[in-house]
Amino acid sequence: MLTKLRLNNFTSFKEETTFDFRATHYKILEKTNVFEGTLKGAMFVGANASGKTNVFRSLRMLLQLLFKEEEISLRQRRCLFSDNPKFKLGFEFAIGSSVIDYAFEYDARSGRFTSETLTLDGEEVLRRIGGNARSRITDRELIEDIPDESLILREIYFNTKFRNQKPLQLWFQFLLNSITLDGYRRKIFVPGKQSMTLQGYLRNGGADAINRFFEKYHFDQRIEYTESIAGTNAVIQSENKNIYFRRQGVGEPIPFQLESLGNRNLLYFLPPFFHVIRNGGMLIVDEFSSGMHNFLEELLVRYFMKESRNAQLFLVSHSTNLLSNSILRPDQLYAIDFAGADGSHIKRFSSEKPREAQNLEKMYTSGVFGGVPSYRDENDPFE
């Protein structure tokens, strides 16, 4: 599981910034929101354009660079208001009893990776400088002529599958089970070969899992994936299978395209949601709150924390109702502020040592943790 994320000169994060996902001294939700000392994810809040989505982008970039086939544009990812052309990302993972730390540096001016390091339990097993690397995880100790635009770790994985390196194999399996999801654009990236499209999930019998979830939590609806469906007044038939909602008290099936935005977004969300809970990995979601009711958001977060084990849910959201000690711990919450040319800065809620009985949402909206928009209506009589 991801224990630390380091951003340096990346997008809006000009200064080196570290997110810590290890559990602190809090006993709140310890049995549900913590797995082997690591938090089952975190939530990032802040004003529009504060830098929240850039956290999402850093995690997605790691997965894309290691597993995506086509080239990825990196030049625009360095901080635009910095004269430093290089950015650096670092990731620390706890995998079983092992600690894995991986970092790389990219020069946006020259368009090349300038360094890459991998340590396993504090021992450096891979170091790359420019086009050459020294490795203790391959048959060749010296690797030369590495392409400027590629990560050597990706090449090593696809060539060797980390033979005789069990911790690294488990780490990459964790990454392959991870998924990034843009809730607003419905764009999904799945490093592994499994299909997480809604249609693909339903073709493999996923409607049963969704309906069991609906039944368990007393939703007034079920779904059917079929070519033919009967209502009170008519039968709908088509050449291909389609998605229909059946609402309690409504005799006619409702075609997917006529359903509410919230219900459609929920169905798009559930396949990757169930997959990560079942298999482990990270579910990294931007615009989590898109179209869904506050109570539904709370249910989904609580369900993930309760039902998952070796899994993490990272949320970028404006839903302040999730800032509650009954849903997420203070050490799972980060506020992000943008300070002009100084870039984005973070504050972990737990740094203020809020007590279990305190209202985190009210503390946040009153400015205790930062990350609150500064705009206001000067004519508001209550200001």
Coordinates of N, CA, C and O in Angstrom, one line a residue, residues 63-134:
L63 N 1.3 5.1 -12.8 CA 0.6 3.9 -13.5 C 0.8 3.9 -15.0 O 1.1 2.9 -15.6
Q64 N 0.6 5.1 -15.6 CA 0.7 5.2 -17.0 C 2.1 5.0 -17.5 O 2.4 4.3 -18.5
L65 N 3.1 5.5 -16.8 CA 4.5 5.4 -17.2 C 5.0 3.9 -17.1 O 5.8 3.5 -18.0
L66 N 4.5 3.2 -16.2 CA 4.9 1.8 -16.0 C 4.1 0.8 -16.9 O 4.7 -0.2 -17.2
F67 N 2.9 1.2 -17.2 CA 2.1 0.1 -17.9 C 1.4 0.6 -19.2 O 1.0 -0.3 -20.0
K68 N 1.3 1.8 -19.5 CA 0.6 2.2 -20.7 C 1.5 2.1 -21.9 O 2.7 2.3 -21.8
E69 N 0.9 1.7 -23.0 CA 1.7 1.4 -24.2 C 2.1 2.6 -25.0 O 3.3 2.7 -25.4
E70 N 1.3 3.6 -25.1 CA 1.6 4.8 -25.9 C 2.4 5.8 -25.0 O 2.4 5.7 -23.8
E71 N 3.1 6.7 -25.7 CA 3.8 7.8 -25.0 C 2.9 8.7 -24.3 O 1.8 8.9 -24.7
I72 N 3.5 9.3 -23.2 CA 2.7 10.2 -22.3 C 3.4 11.5 -22.4 O 4.6 11.6 -22.2
S73 N 2.6 12.6 -22.5 CA 3.2 13.9 -22.5 C 3.6 14.3 -21.1 O 2.8 14.3 -20.2
L74 N 4.9 14.6 -20.9 CA 5.4 15.0 -19.6 C 5.9 16.4 -19.5 O 6.1 16.9 -18.4
R75 N 6.2 17.0 -20.6 CA 6.8 18.3 -20.6 C 6.0 19.4 -19.9 O 6.6 20.3 -19.2
Q76 N 4.7 19.3 -19.9 CA 3.9 20.3 -19.2 C 3.6 20.0 -17.8 O 2.8 20.7 -17.1
R77 N 4.2 18.9 -17.3 CA 4.0 18.6 -15.9 C 5.0 19.2 -14.9 O 4.7 19.2 -13.7
R78 N 6.0 19.9 -15.4 CA 6.9 20.6 -14.4 C 6.1 21.9 -14.1 O 5.3 22.4 -14.8
C79 N 6.5 22.4 -12.9 CA 5.9 23.7 -12.4 C 6.1 24.8 -13.4 O 7.3 25.2 -13.6
L80 N 5.0 25.4 -13.9 CA 5.2 26.4 -14.9 C 5.7 27.8 -14.4 O 6.2 28.6 -15.1
F81 N 5.6 28.0 -13.1 CA 6.1 29.2 -12.5 C 7.4 29.0 -11.7 O 7.6 29.7 -10.7
S82 N 8.2 28.1 -12.2 CA 9.5 27.8 -11.7 C 10.5 27.8 -12.8 O 10.2 27.5 -13.9
D83 N 11.7 28.3 -12.5 CA 12.7 28.3 -13.5 C 13.5 27.0 -13.6 O 14.4 26.8 -14.4
N84 N 13.1 26.1 -12.7 CA 13.7 24.7 -12.7 C 13.0 23.9 -13.7 O 11.8 23.6 -13.6
P85 N 13.7 23.3 -14.7 CA 13.1 22.5 -15.8 C 12.8 21.1 -15.4 O 12.1 20.4 -16.1
K86 N 13.3 20.7 -14.2 CA 13.1 19.3 -13.8 C 12.0 19.2 -12.7 O 11.9 20.0 -11.8
F87 N 11.3 18.1 -12.8 CA 10.4 17.7 -11.7 C 10.7 16.3 -11.3 O 11.3 15.5 -12.0
K88 N 10.3 16.0 -10.0 CA 10.7 14.7 -9.4 C 9.5 14.2 -8.7 O 8.8 14.9 -7.9
L89 N 9.2 12.9 -8.8 CA 8.1 12.2 -8.1 C 8.7 11.1 -7.3 O 9.6 10.3 -7.8
G90 N 8.2 10.8 -6.1 CA 8.7 9.7 -5.3 C 7.5 9.0 -4.6 O 6.5 9.6 -4.2
F91 N 7.6 7.7 -4.5 CA 6.5 6.9 -4.0 C 7.1 5.8 -3.1 O 8.0 5.1 -3.4
E92 N 6.6 5.8 -1.9 CA 7.0 4.7 -0.9 C 5.8 3.8 -0.7 O 4.7 4.3 -0.4
F93 N 6.0 2.5 -0.7 CA 5.0 1.5 -0.5 C 5.4 0.5 0.6 O 6.6 0.2 0.7
A94 N 4.4 0.1 1.4 CA 4.6 -1.0 2.3 C 3.9 -2.2 1.7 O 2.7 -2.2 1.5
I95 N 4.7 -3.2 1.3 CA 4.2 -4.4 0.6 C 4.6 -5.6 1.5 O 5.7 -6.0 1.6
G96 N 3.6 -6.1 2.2 CA 3.8 -7.1 3.2 C 4.7 -6.6 4.3 O 4.5 -5.5 4.8
S97 N 5.8 -7.2 4.5 CA 6.8 -6.7 5.5 C 7.9 -5.9 4.9 O 8.8 -5.5 5.6
S98 N 7.8 -5.6 3.6 CA 8.9 -4.9 2.9 C 8.5 -3.4 2.7 O 7.3 -3.1 2.5
V99 N 9.5 -2.6 2.6 CA 9.3 -1.2 2.2 C 10.0 -0.9 0.9 O 11.2 -1.2 0.8
I100 N 9.2 -0.4 -0.1 CA 9.8 -0.1 -1.4 C 9.7 1.3 -1.7 O 8.6 1.9 -1.5
D101 N 10.7 2.0 -2.1 CA 10.8 3.4 -2.4 C 11.2 3.5 -3.8 O 12.3 3.0 -4.2
Y102 N 10.4 4.2 -4.6 CA 10.7 4.4 -6.0 C 10.6 5.9 -6.4 O 9.6 6.6 -6.0
A103 N 11.6 6.4 -7.1 CA 11.5 7.9 -7.5 C 12.2 8.0 -8.9 O 13.1 7.3 -9.3
F104 N 11.7 9.1 -9.6 CA 12.3 9.4 -10.9 C 12.3 10.9 -11.0 O 11.5 11.6 -10.5
E105 N 13.2 11.4 -11.8 CA 13.3 12.8 -12.2 C 13.3 13.0 -13.7 O 13.9 12.2 -14.4
Y106 N 12.6 14.0 -14.1 CA 12.4 14.2 -15.6 C 12.7 15.7 -15.9 O 12.3 16.6 -15.2
D107 N 13.5 15.9 -17.0 CA 13.9 17.2 -17.4 C 13.0 17.6 -18.6 O 13.1 17.0 -19.7
A108 N 12.1 18.5 -18.3 CA 11.1 18.9 -19.3 C 11.8 19.7 -20.5 O 11.2 19.7 -21.6
R109 N 12.9 20.3 -20.2 CA 13.6 21.1 -21.3 C 14.2 20.1 -22.3 O 14.1 20.3 -23.5
S110 N 14.9 19.1 -21.9 CA 15.5 18.2 -22.8 C 14.6 17.0 -23.2 O 14.9 16.3 -24.1
G111 N 13.5 16.8 -22.4 CA 12.6 15.7 -22.7 C 13.1 14.3 -22.4 O 12.9 13.4 -23.1
R112 N 13.9 14.2 -21.3 CA 14.5 12.9 -20.9 C 14.4 12.7 -19.4 O 14.3 13.7 -18.6
F113 N 14.4 11.4 -19.0 CA 14.5 11.1 -17.6 C 16.0 11.2 -17.2 O 16.8 10.6 -17.9
T114 N 16.2 11.9 -16.2 CA 17.6 12.2 -15.8 C 18.0 11.2 -14.6 O 19.2 11.0 -14.5
S115 N 17.1 10.7 -13.8 CA 17.5 9.8 -12.8 C 16.3 8.9 -12.4 O 15.1 9.3 -12.7
E116 N 16.6 7.8 -11.8 CA 15.6 6.8 -11.4 C 16.2 5.9 -10.3 O 17.3 5.4 -10.5
T117 N 15.5 5.8 -9.2 CA 16.1 5.0 -8.1 C 15.0 4.1 -7.5 O 13.8 4.4 -7.5
L118 N 15.4 2.9 -7.1 CA 14.6 2.0 -6.4 C 15.3 1.4 -5.2 O 16.4 0.9 -5.4
T119 N 14.7 1.5 -4.0 CA 15.3 0.9 -2.9 C 14.3 -0.2 -2.3 O 13.1 0.1 -2.3
L120 N 14.8 -1.2 -1.8 CA 14.0 -2.3 -1.2 C 14.5 -2.5 0.3 O 15.7 -2.9 0.4
D121 N 13.7 -2.2 1.2 CA 14.1 -2.3 2.6 C 15.4 -1.5 2.9 O 16.3 -2.0 3.6
G122 N 15.4 -0.3 2.4 CA 16.6 0.5 2.6 C 17.8 0.3 1.8 O 18.8 1.0 1.8
E123 N 17.8 -0.8 1.0 CA 18.9 -1.1 0.2 C 18.7 -0.7 -1.3 O 17.7 -1.1 -1.9
E124 N 19.6 0.0 -1.8 CA 19.4 0.5 -3.2 C 19.6 -0.7 -4.2 O 20.7 -1.3 -4.2
V125 N 18.6 -1.0 -5.0 CA 18.7 -2.1 -5.9 C 18.7 -1.6 -7.4 O 18.9 -2.4 -8.3
L126 N 18.4 -0.3 -7.6 CA 18.5 0.2 -9.0 C 18.8 1.7 -8.9 O 18.1 2.4 -8.1
R127 N 19.8 2.1 -9.7 CA 20.1 3.5 -9.8 C 20.4 3.8 -11.2 O 21.3 3.3 -11.8
R128 N 19.6 4.8 -11.8 CA 19.8 5.2 -13.1 C 20.3 6.7 -13.1 O 19.7 7.5 -12.4
I129 N 21.3 7.0 -13.9 CA 21.7 8.4 -14.2 C 21.8 8.5 -15.7 O 22.6 7.9 -16.3
G130 N 20.9 9.4 -16.2 CA 20.9 9.5 -17.6 C 20.5 8.3 -18.4 O 19.5 7.6 -18.1
G131 N 21.4 7.8 -19.3 CA 21.1 6.7 -20.1 C 21.7 5.4 -19.6 O 21.6 4.3 -20.2
N132 N 22.3 5.4 -18.4 CA 22.9 4.2 -17.8 C 22.4 3.9 -16.4 O 21.9 4.8 -15.7
A133 N 22.3 2.6 -16.1 CA 21.8 2.3 -14.8 C 22.6 1.1 -14.2 O 23.2 0.3 -14.9
R134 N 22.7 1.0 -12.9 CA 23.3 -0.1 -12.2 C 22.1 -0.8 -11.5 O 21.3 -0.2 -10.8

